[in-house]
Coordinates of C-alpha atoms in Angstrom, one line a residue:
Chain A
M26 CA -9.7 119.6 135.2
R27 CA -6.1 119.7 133.7
V28 CA -5.3 120.4 130.0
V29 CA -2.6 120.2 127.6
I30 CA -2.9 122.2 124.4
A31 CA -1.1 121.1 121.3
E32 CA -1.6 124.2 118.7
D33 CA 1.6 125.5 116.0
L34 CA -0.5 128.1 114.9
A35 CA -0.1 130.4 118.2
L36 CA -2.6 132.6 117.6
L37 CA -5.2 130.2 118.5
R38 CA -3.2 128.6 121.2
E39 CA -4.0 131.8 122.7
G40 CA -7.4 132.1 121.9
L41 CA -8.1 128.9 123.6
V42 CA -5.7 129.5 126.3
A43 CA -7.4 132.6 127.1
L44 CA -10.9 131.2 126.9
L45 CA -10.3 127.8 129.1
R46 CA -8.8 130.4 131.8
E47 CA -12.3 131.9 131.5
N48 CA -13.9 128.9 132.3
D49 CA -11.7 127.5 135.5
I50 CA -10.4 125.2 133.4
E51 CA -6.7 124.7 134.6
V52 CA -3.9 124.6 131.1
V53 CA -1.0 122.8 132.5
A54 CA 1.0 122.9 129.0
Q55 CA 1.0 124.4 125.8
V56 CA 3.3 122.6 123.2
E57 CA 3.4 122.9 119.5
D58 CA 4.6 119.5 117.9
G59 CA 4.1 115.6 118.3
P60 CA 7.2 114.7 120.4
A61 CA 6.0 117.9 123.0
L62 CA 2.5 116.7 123.7
L63 CA 4.1 113.4 124.7
R64 CA 6.5 114.9 127.1
A65 CA 4.2 117.4 128.8
I66 CA 1.4 114.7 128.9
A67 CA 4.4 112.2 130.7
G68 CA 5.7 115.3 132.6
H69 CA 1.8 116.4 134.1
Q70 CA -0.6 114.1 133.5
P71 CA -3.5 116.1 132.8
D72 CA -7.4 115.1 132.1
L73 CA -7.6 115.8 128.6
A74 CA -5.1 116.9 126.1
I75 CA -6.5 118.9 123.2
V76 CA -5.0 118.1 119.6
D77 CA -4.8 119.6 116.1
V78 CA -3.8 117.6 113.7
R79 CA -1.6 119.1 111.7
L80 CA 1.6 120.0 113.4
P81 CA 5.0 120.4 112.4
P82 CA 7.0 119.4 110.3
T83 CA 5.6 117.9 107.9
F84 CA 2.1 119.3 108.8
S85 CA 0.0 116.0 107.4
D86 CA -1.7 113.9 110.0
E87 CA 1.6 114.8 112.7
G88 CA -1.5 115.4 115.1
I89 CA -3.8 112.4 114.6
L90 CA 0.1 109.6 115.0
A91 CA 0.4 112.0 118.2
A92 CA -3.2 111.4 119.6
I93 CA -3.4 107.4 119.3
E94 CA 0.3 107.3 120.9
A95 CA -0.8 108.9 123.6
R96 CA -3.9 106.8 123.5
R97 CA -1.7 104.0 124.2
R98 CA 0.6 105.4 127.0
Q99 CA -2.2 106.4 128.9
P100 CA -5.3 104.2 128.1
E101 CA -7.5 106.8 130.4
L102 CA -6.9 110.2 129.0
G103 CA -8.9 112.0 127.5
V104 CA -8.1 113.2 123.6
L105 CA -9.9 116.0 121.5
V106 CA -9.1 116.7 118.5
L107 CA -9.5 119.7 116.5
S108 CA -8.6 120.2 112.8
Q109 CA -10.2 122.7 110.0
Y110 CA -11.3 119.5 108.1
V111 CA -13.0 116.5 109.3
E112 CA -11.7 113.1 107.8
T113 CA -14.4 109.5 109.2
A114 CA -10.9 107.6 107.7
Y115 CA -9.1 109.8 110.6
A116 CA -12.1 109.8 113.2
S117 CA -12.6 105.3 112.9
E118 CA -8.7 105.9 113.7
L119 CA -8.5 107.8 116.7
I120 CA -11.5 105.5 118.6
G121 CA -10.2 102.6 117.1
E122 CA -10.9 99.7 119.6
D123 CA -11.9 101.7 122.1
G124 CA -14.0 104.8 122.3
A125 CA -14.3 106.3 125.4
G126 CA -12.5 110.2 125.8
I127 CA -12.6 110.4 122.0
G128 CA -13.6 113.5 120.4
Y129 CA -12.7 114.4 117.0
L130 CA -14.9 118.6 116.1
L131 CA -14.0 121.0 113.6
K132 CA -11.6 124.2 115.0
E133 CA -14.3 126.1 114.1
R134 CA -17.1 124.8 116.7
V135 CA -14.9 126.6 119.2
G136 CA -17.2 130.0 118.8
D137 CA -20.0 127.8 120.2
V138 CA -18.6 128.2 123.7
K139 CA -21.2 126.3 126.0
A140 CA -21.0 123.4 123.6
F141 CA -17.3 123.5 123.2
L142 CA -17.7 123.1 127.0
D143 CA -19.9 120.6 126.9
A144 CA -18.0 118.6 124.9
L145 CA -14.7 118.8 126.8
H146 CA -16.2 117.7 130.0
S147 CA -18.0 114.7 127.8
V148 CA -14.5 113.9 126.3
A149 CA -12.5 113.5 129.8
C150 CA -15.5 112.0 131.5
G151 CA -14.9 109.1 129.1
G152 CA -17.6 110.2 126.9
T153 CA -17.1 109.6 123.1
V154 CA -17.8 113.3 120.9
L155 CA -17.8 113.0 117.4
D156 CA -18.5 116.2 114.4
R157 CA -22.0 116.7 113.1
Q158 CA -20.2 116.6 110.1
V159 CA -18.3 112.7 110.5
V160 CA -21.8 112.4 112.0
A161 CA -24.4 113.2 108.5
E162 CA -21.4 111.5 106.6
L163 CA -21.3 108.3 108.0
L164 CA -24.7 108.7 107.9
A165 CA -25.3 109.6 104.7
P166 CA -27.4 107.0 102.6
R167 CA -25.8 104.2 101.5
E168 CA -25.6 100.1 101.3
G169 CA -23.6 99.1 104.3
A170 CA -25.1 101.2 106.6
A171 CA -28.1 101.0 105.3
E172 CA -28.4 97.4 105.9
A173 CA -27.2 97.7 109.1
L174 CA -29.1 100.6 110.9
S175 CA -31.9 99.4 109.1
G176 CA -33.6 98.9 112.3
L177 CA -33.8 101.9 113.6
T178 CA -36.6 104.6 112.5
L179 CA -36.0 107.8 111.4
R180 CA -36.2 109.4 114.6
E181 CA -34.3 106.9 116.4
R182 CA -31.4 107.3 113.7
E183 CA -31.7 110.9 114.5
V184 CA -30.9 110.6 118.1
L185 CA -27.7 108.6 117.2
A186 CA -26.5 110.8 115.5
L187 CA -26.9 113.4 117.9
M188 CA -26.0 111.1 120.5
A189 CA -22.7 110.7 118.7
E190 CA -22.1 114.4 118.5
G191 CA -22.0 114.6 123.0
R192 CA -25.5 116.0 123.5
S193 CA -27.0 115.2 126.9
N194 CA -30.2 113.7 126.7
T195 CA -31.7 117.4 127.2
A196 CA -29.8 118.6 124.9
I197 CA -31.0 116.2 122.1
A198 CA -34.9 116.8 123.4
E199 CA -34.1 120.8 122.7
S200 CA -32.9 119.6 119.8
L201 CA -35.8 117.7 118.3
V202 CA -38.2 119.2 120.3
V203 CA -39.4 116.3 122.4
T204 CA -39.7 115.8 126.1
P205 CA -36.2 114.2 127.5
G206 CA -38.8 111.2 128.3
A207 CA -39.5 110.4 125.0
V208 CA -35.8 110.9 124.3
E209 CA -34.7 108.4 126.8
K210 CA -37.6 105.7 125.7
H211 CA -35.7 106.5 121.9
I212 CA -32.5 105.8 123.3
T213 CA -33.6 102.4 124.9
N214 CA -35.0 101.2 122.2
I215 CA -31.9 101.8 120.3
F216 CA -29.9 99.9 122.5
A217 CA -32.6 96.8 122.3
K218 CA -31.8 97.4 118.5
L219 CA -28.4 97.5 118.4
E220 CA -28.4 94.8 121.3
L221 CA -25.8 96.4 123.7
P222 CA -25.5 94.3 126.8
A223 CA -27.3 95.9 129.2
C224 CA -24.0 98.3 131.3
V225 CA -23.4 101.6 132.7
D226 CA -25.4 104.1 131.4
D227 CA -22.9 106.4 130.0
H228 CA -20.9 103.0 128.6
R229 CA -23.9 102.1 126.7
R230 CA -24.0 105.3 124.5
V231 CA -20.6 105.0 123.6
L232 CA -21.1 101.5 122.0
A233 CA -24.0 103.3 120.8
V234 CA -21.9 105.5 118.7
L235 CA -19.4 103.1 117.7
A236 CA -21.2 100.2 116.8
Y237 CA -22.6 103.5 114.3
V238 CA -19.6 104.5 113.5
R239 CA -18.0 100.7 112.6
V240 CA -21.0 99.9 110.8
A241 CA -21.2 103.7 108.9
G242 CA -17.4 103.9 108.1
G243 CA -15.4 101.2 109.5
A244 CA -15.4 99.0 107.5
R245 CA -12.3 99.7 105.4
P246 CA -11.3 97.8 102.3
S247 CA -7.7 96.4 102.6
A248 CA -5.0 98.1 101.0
A249 CA -1.1 98.2 100.6
S250 CA 0.6 101.5 100.0
I251 CA 1.7 103.9 97.1
Chain B
M8 CA 17.6 45.6 83.2
A9 CA 16.5 48.3 80.9
E10 CA 16.8 48.4 77.7
R11 CA 20.0 50.7 75.7
A12 CA 18.2 52.7 73.4
P13 CA 20.2 52.6 69.9
L14 CA 22.9 55.3 69.5
T15 CA 23.0 56.9 66.6
I16 CA 26.1 60.1 65.7
E17 CA 24.7 62.3 63.6
V18 CA 28.2 63.5 61.0
P19 CA 27.2 67.3 59.8
L20 CA 28.3 67.2 55.9
A21 CA 29.9 69.7 55.1
H22 CA 29.7 68.6 51.8
A23 CA 26.7 68.4 51.7
A24 CA 25.2 71.3 53.1
R25 CA 27.8 73.6 50.6
P26 CA 25.8 74.3 47.5
R27 CA 27.7 72.8 44.4
R28 CA 29.1 75.0 42.6
R29 CA 28.4 75.4 39.1
W30 CA 30.4 77.3 36.6
M31 CA 27.5 78.1 33.8
P32 CA 24.6 79.1 35.8
V33 CA 21.2 77.1 35.8
L34 CA 17.8 78.9 35.3
A35 CA 16.0 76.0 37.6
A36 CA 18.2 77.8 40.5
G37 CA 15.8 80.3 41.4
L38 CA 17.2 83.1 39.5
S39 CA 14.9 85.5 36.8
I40 CA 15.7 84.8 32.7
G41 CA 17.3 88.8 33.2
E42 CA 19.6 87.4 36.2
Y43 CA 20.5 84.8 34.2
A44 CA 21.0 86.5 30.4
R45 CA 23.3 88.9 32.8
S46 CA 25.4 86.4 34.5
L47 CA 25.5 83.9 30.7
V48 CA 27.2 87.5 28.9
R49 CA 29.1 88.1 32.2
R50 CA 30.5 84.3 31.6
L51 CA 30.9 84.6 27.5
A52 CA 33.0 88.6 28.0
F53 CA 35.2 86.6 29.9
L54 CA 35.8 83.7 27.6
V55 CA 35.7 86.4 24.2
A56 CA 38.4 88.5 26.7
L57 CA 40.7 85.3 27.3
L58 CA 40.6 84.5 24.0
L59 CA 41.6 87.6 22.6
A60 CA 44.7 87.2 25.1
G61 CA 44.6 84.1 22.5
I62 CA 44.7 85.5 19.5
W63 CA 47.3 87.7 20.5
A64 CA 49.6 85.7 22.2
L65 CA 49.7 83.4 18.8
D66 CA 49.9 86.2 16.6
G67 CA 53.2 87.2 17.9
R68 CA 53.0 89.6 21.0
G69 CA 53.2 93.2 18.5
Y70 CA 51.4 96.3 19.5
L71 CA 48.2 95.3 22.4
W72 CA 45.7 95.5 19.7
P73 CA 42.8 93.4 22.8
A74 CA 43.3 95.4 25.8
W75 CA 41.0 98.2 23.7
A76 CA 38.1 94.8 23.5
W77 CA 39.3 94.2 27.0
L78 CA 38.6 98.2 27.9
G79 CA 34.9 97.9 26.1
M80 CA 33.9 94.8 28.0
G81 CA 35.0 96.1 31.3
V82 CA 32.7 99.4 30.3
L83 CA 30.1 96.6 30.4
V84 CA 30.6 95.4 32.9
L85 CA 31.1 98.9 35.1
V86 CA 28.1 99.7 33.5
D87 CA 25.6 96.6 34.8
L88 CA 27.2 96.7 38.5
G89 CA 26.9 100.5 38.6
A90 CA 23.2 100.8 37.2
G91 CA 22.2 97.1 40.2
W92 CA 23.5 99.1 43.4
A93 CA 22.0 102.3 41.4
W94 CA 19.2 100.4 41.7
R95 CA 19.2 99.5 45.3
R96 CA 18.7 102.9 46.3
A97 CA 15.3 103.6 47.4
P98 CA 13.2 105.6 44.7
G99 CA 13.4 109.2 44.2
A100 CA 16.0 112.7 44.7
V101 CA 17.7 109.5 45.5
R102 CA 18.1 107.7 42.9
R103 CA 18.2 109.6 40.6
V104 CA 21.3 111.1 41.8
A105 CA 22.7 107.0 42.5
C106 CA 22.3 107.2 38.2
V107 CA 23.4 110.3 37.6
W108 CA 26.9 109.3 39.7
T109 CA 27.4 105.8 38.4
A110 CA 27.3 107.6 34.6
V111 CA 29.8 110.1 35.6
G112 CA 31.7 107.0 37.0
V113 CA 31.3 104.8 34.0
L114 CA 32.5 108.2 32.0
A115 CA 35.6 109.1 33.8
T116 CA 36.7 105.7 33.8
I117 CA 36.2 105.4 29.9
L118 CA 38.3 108.8 30.0
V119 CA 40.5 107.5 32.2
C120 CA 41.6 104.0 30.9
T121 CA 41.8 105.4 27.6
W122 CA 44.4 108.2 28.6
L123 CA 46.0 105.4 30.6
L124 CA 46.3 103.0 26.8
T125 CA 47.6 105.7 25.1
W126 CA 49.7 106.6 27.7
L127 CA 51.2 102.9 28.0
L128 CA 50.2 102.3 23.8
A129 CA 51.4 105.8 22.6
Q130 CA 53.6 107.5 25.1
D131 CA 51.2 110.4 24.7
R132 CA 51.9 112.2 28.4
S133 CA 50.1 114.8 28.4
F134 CA 46.9 114.7 30.9
W135 CA 44.0 115.6 28.4
P136 CA 41.3 113.7 30.2
A137 CA 41.4 116.6 33.2
W138 CA 39.4 119.2 32.2
A139 CA 36.5 116.9 31.6
L140 CA 37.6 115.0 34.7
L141 CA 36.5 118.2 36.1
G142 CA 33.6 118.5 34.0
L143 CA 31.9 115.3 35.5
A144 CA 33.0 116.1 39.1
T145 CA 30.8 119.5 38.7
A146 CA 27.6 118.4 36.8
G147 CA 27.4 115.3 39.1
S148 CA 27.9 117.6 42.3
A149 CA 25.1 120.9 41.1
Y150 CA 23.2 117.4 39.7
S151 CA 22.9 116.2 43.9
L152 CA 22.8 119.6 44.9
V153 CA 19.6 120.6 42.8
A154 CA 18.1 116.9 43.7
L155 CA 18.8 116.8 47.0
H156 CA 17.9 120.2 48.0
D157 CA 14.4 119.4 49.7
R158 CA 15.6 117.0 51.6
V159 CA 18.0 118.6 53.6
L160 CA 16.3 121.0 54.0
V161 CA 13.1 118.6 55.2
A162 CA 15.7 116.9 57.2
H163 CA 17.0 120.5 58.9
G164 CA 13.5 121.5 59.4
R165 CA 12.4 117.7 61.2
R166 CA 15.4 117.9 63.3
A167 CA 14.5 121.8 64.5
L168 CA 10.5 120.5 65.0
R169 CA 11.8 117.5 66.8
A170 CA 13.9 119.9 69.3
R171 CA 10.5 122.1 69.4
V172 CA 8.3 119.7 70.5
D173 CA 11.1 118.2 73.5
M174 CA 10.9 121.1 74.9
L175 CA 7.3 122.3 75.0
T176 CA 7.1 118.7 76.6
R177 CA 9.2 119.4 79.2
T178 CA 8.5 123.2 79.5
R179 CA 4.4 121.5 79.8
R180 CA 5.6 119.1 82.3
Q181 CA 7.5 121.7 84.2
A182 CA 4.4 124.1 84.2
V183 CA 2.7 121.2 85.4
D184 CA 4.0 120.4 88.3
A185 CA 4.5 123.9 89.4
Q186 CA 0.7 124.1 89.1
A187 CA 0.3 121.1 91.6
A188 CA 2.5 122.2 93.6
E189 CA 0.6 126.2 93.8
L190 CA -2.3 124.7 94.1
R191 CA -0.8 122.8 97.6
R192 CA 0.6 125.6 98.8
I193 CA -2.1 128.0 98.2
E194 CA -3.7 125.1 100.5
R195 CA -1.3 125.4 102.9
D196 CA -2.0 129.3 102.8
L197 CA -5.3 129.1 103.1
H198 CA -5.0 126.5 106.0
D199 CA -2.8 128.8 108.5
G200 CA -3.9 132.2 107.0
A201 CA -7.1 133.2 105.8
Q202 CA -8.6 129.9 108.1
A203 CA -6.7 129.9 111.1
R204 CA -7.4 134.1 111.3
L205 CA -11.8 133.1 111.1
V206 CA -11.4 130.4 114.0
A207 CA -8.9 133.4 116.2
L208 CA -11.8 135.0 114.9
T209 CA -15.1 132.8 115.9
L210 CA -13.6 131.8 118.8
Q211 CA -13.0 135.9 119.6
L212 CA -17.0 136.6 118.9
G213 CA -18.0 132.9 121.1
R214 CA -16.2 134.8 124.6
A215 CA -17.3 138.0 123.3
E216 CA -21.2 136.5 123.6
L217 CA -20.3 135.2 126.9
C218 CA -19.5 138.8 128.4
V219 CA -22.0 140.3 127.0
H220 CA -25.4 138.0 128.4
E221 CA -27.2 140.1 129.2
Q222 CA -27.4 142.2 126.9
P223 CA -29.9 140.7 123.8
E224 CA -29.5 142.3 121.2
A225 CA -25.5 142.7 121.3
R226 CA -25.6 139.1 122.5
T227 CA -27.8 139.0 118.6
L228 CA -25.1 141.0 116.7
I229 CA -22.5 138.3 118.2
L230 CA -24.1 135.4 117.0
E231 CA -25.1 136.7 113.5
A232 CA -21.3 137.8 113.2
R233 CA -20.0 134.3 114.1
R234 CA -22.4 133.0 111.8
E235 CA -20.9 134.8 108.9
A236 CA -17.5 133.9 110.1
Q237 CA -18.4 130.0 110.4
L238 CA -19.7 130.1 106.4
A239 CA -16.8 131.8 105.2
I240 CA -14.6 129.1 107.2
S241 CA -16.6 126.1 105.5
E242 CA -17.1 128.6 102.1
L243 CA -12.9 127.8 102.8
R244 CA -12.8 125.0 103.4
D245 CA -14.7 123.4 100.3
L246 CA -12.5 126.0 98.0
A247 CA -8.9 124.6 99.4
R248 CA -11.2 120.1 99.0
G249 CA -10.8 121.3 95.6
L250 CA -8.1 122.5 94.9
V251 CA -6.3 119.5 96.9
P252 CA -8.8 117.2 99.0
P253 CA -6.9 117.3 102.5
L254 CA -6.0 113.8 102.8
L255 CA -4.3 113.3 99.6
A256 CA -1.9 116.1 100.1
D257 CA -1.6 114.8 104.1
R258 CA -2.2 110.8 103.8
G259 CA -1.0 110.5 99.6
L260 CA -3.4 108.3 96.9
V261 CA -3.9 105.5 98.4
A262 CA -5.8 106.8 101.9
A263 CA -7.6 109.9 99.8
V264 CA -9.2 106.8 97.9
E265 CA -9.8 104.4 100.2
S266 CA -11.8 107.5 102.6
L267 CA -13.2 108.4 99.3
A268 CA -14.5 104.7 98.4
A269 CA -16.2 104.3 101.7
R270 CA -18.1 107.9 101.4
Y271 CA -19.7 105.9 98.2
G272 CA -20.3 103.2 100.1
L273 CA -20.0 101.0 96.9
G274 CA -18.1 98.0 98.7
T275 CA -15.3 99.4 96.3
S276 CA -12.3 96.6 96.6
I277 CA -9.1 98.9 95.9
E278 CA -5.5 97.0 95.0
A279 CA -2.4 99.3 95.2
D280 CA 0.8 98.0 94.2
A281 CA 4.7 99.5 94.3
P282 CA 4.9 101.4 97.5
C283 CA 7.0 105.0 95.7
V284 CA 6.1 108.8 96.2
L285 CA 4.4 110.4 92.8
A286 CA 4.8 113.7 91.9
P287 CA 2.2 116.0 93.3
A288 CA 0.5 116.8 89.4
L289 CA 0.4 112.4 88.5
E290 CA -1.3 112.3 92.4
S291 CA -3.8 114.6 91.7
A292 CA -4.9 114.1 88.3
A293 CA -5.1 109.8 89.3
Y294 CA -7.4 110.6 92.2
F295 CA -9.2 113.3 89.7
V296 CA -10.0 110.6 87.5
I297 CA -10.9 108.0 90.1
A298 CA -12.8 110.8 92.1
E299 CA -15.4 111.0 88.8
A300 CA -15.1 107.5 88.1
L301 CA -16.5 106.7 91.2
T302 CA -18.9 109.8 91.2
N303 CA -20.7 108.3 87.8
T304 CA -20.8 104.8 89.0
A305 CA -22.6 105.7 92.0
K306 CA -25.3 108.4 90.4
H307 CA -26.0 106.1 87.3
S308 CA -24.2 102.2 87.0
E309 CA -26.6 100.8 89.3
A310 CA -23.3 98.9 89.9
R311 CA -23.5 96.0 93.3
R312 CA -19.5 96.3 92.9
S313 CA -17.0 98.7 91.6
W314 CA -13.0 98.1 91.8
V315 CA -9.6 100.2 91.7
R316 CA -6.5 98.9 90.9
L317 CA -3.6 101.1 91.1
R318 CA -0.4 100.2 89.3
N319 CA 2.9 101.5 88.9
D320 CA 5.8 99.5 87.0
Q321 CA 8.1 103.3 87.3
R322 CA 7.6 104.4 84.2
T323 CA 4.1 104.2 84.0
L324 CA 1.4 104.5 86.3
T325 CA -2.2 102.7 85.0
V326 CA -5.3 103.2 86.9
L327 CA -7.9 100.7 86.7
V328 CA -11.2 101.7 88.4
G329 CA -14.7 99.4 86.7
D330 CA -18.2 98.5 88.2
D331 CA -20.8 96.0 86.9
G332 CA -23.9 98.6 86.6
C333 CA -25.0 99.3 83.4
G334 CA -22.6 100.5 81.5
G335 CA -23.7 102.8 77.9
A336 CA -21.0 106.1 79.5
D337 CA -21.3 108.2 76.8
P338 CA -16.9 108.8 76.7
R339 CA -18.1 112.5 74.9
G340 CA -19.9 113.8 77.9
S341 CA -18.0 116.9 79.7
G342 CA -17.1 114.9 83.2
L343 CA -14.7 112.3 80.9
A344 CA -14.2 115.1 78.5
G345 CA -12.1 117.5 81.3
L346 CA -11.0 114.0 82.4
R347 CA -9.0 113.4 79.6
A348 CA -7.8 116.9 79.1
R349 CA -6.1 117.1 82.5
V350 CA -4.9 113.5 82.0
E351 CA -3.0 114.5 78.4
A352 CA -1.3 117.3 79.7
L353 CA 0.8 114.5 81.6
D354 CA 1.2 113.3 78.3
G355 CA -1.6 109.8 79.7
T356 CA -4.5 108.5 78.2
L357 CA -7.5 107.8 79.2
S358 CA -9.9 104.9 77.8
V359 CA -13.1 103.7 78.7
R360 CA -15.0 100.4 78.0
S361 CA -18.4 100.5 78.3
G362 CA -21.4 98.3 76.6
R363 CA -24.2 98.4 77.6
G364 CA -25.1 96.3 80.1
E365 CA -20.8 95.5 80.6
G366 CA -20.5 97.8 83.3
T367 CA -17.3 100.3 82.8
V368 CA -14.2 100.1 82.9
L369 CA -12.1 103.5 83.0
E370 CA -8.7 102.7 82.2
A371 CA -5.8 106.1 82.2
R372 CA -2.1 105.5 81.6
L373 CA 0.4 108.4 83.5
P374 CA 3.9 108.5 82.6
C375 CA 5.6 108.9 85.8
G376 CA 8.7 110.6 84.1

């Protein structure tokens, strides 16, 4: 797997590069801002870009904008956005119409190396990975979400939340202390209840997560800027 | 064929508009009895003066004796005019001073005219009223000074007070702005400093964990250290969020409010107009007003819908947050009191309308200057 990293803090960037190299992931470029990221992606054609949200020069949301622009130019590119805080608004924007190959995680998740590498591979292969904080916020009991997801049982919602975090069936089974067979049954029920079309299973997982994000956080009110 | 409308020409009647001047005043013309008497006396005095002049002319034009009578009548008219002028002043010290100066003026006129007549009629050339005039002017000035002394002091005090209020308003605004800017700097420093270092630390610990996977004890210790570091990161994150919500710092008020509204899921409609860059202090105050209002709506109101309106006419930012819930919010509650303090520090106002069963509307008006 070939990766580009956009992170302005050298300490983190170097740590990340060392971590990836130890795990046989090739880091083809390290950049510090949005325009450099776009150039590196055009030059190196990587499988995945790891992007910090706050980048120079304004240190606000350049990372998100650069990630969206990179995806617009290369739709098959996997993008994993790292941030010190998560905002459901950013998650909705990143995912847009198609959440395949999108990840959005808190930076400290890099400490759990195995889970982080799983997430990297999942995103590079077209999966969707959302941080459990985003998921928790999206899952908070609210009117709109309650109506749209009312068909799901409590256990099915738990499974859906774990799917949104990019977990595999085995990982979900471990986490909920059930058999992988039971998890598969729940997932089939979720697909049926969300009326997702029959297609490749991985893609349906993405669609399920997307349906969930749109229902829970997608309906954004319209407003002008102030 | 349409019938032509009759043509009328209006001729301005100049003489009709002007009231007819009567030489003798009429009581019915809206004059009070006092005013009527005064104008009657003035006219009679004029007639008497003419009559005396006629008698003097017929009598052979010797010594100009009617001049003394004219002086007496002139002094009466002068007293009348001076009293009228003084009476139109505001009551109090100013009116008293005006009365004194009227008296001084009348006395000075009597002295000067008497001297003028003695000079003209009796060829007395010495200017004898000089000392009397000087005494009158001194007495009038002394009285004015004593009577108006307080007013001068009060006016001076008022000017000083106004200057102080201006200065305090300005410096308070500067302090509030500086505080908001400082909070943003601290948030950024936390983000780039302590938080980033802790993230780097968890990353190293994670790598170390993989290195010692054959030694379960060391591994457990490292895992615990990593969890501690993660707790520290999340505590710092909560702290930073309390200082300045990240979305507010990154994208401004509307984006932050949208995110807030989406989090509460109240189906909040948001309307904002007049794009402009707001000062950090103003933006934070508006954000926390809306956050508190939406929290109250979600917790207590049982509302089905809520709304947020932001209006900015370049001078005032008006924030309106309303819902259709049960109302009855206590305007003296601690949450609202805290908001009021925040808004008033910016010279703004906060009002709450929350009749029982009529929903709640919270309005904050924040001057942009």
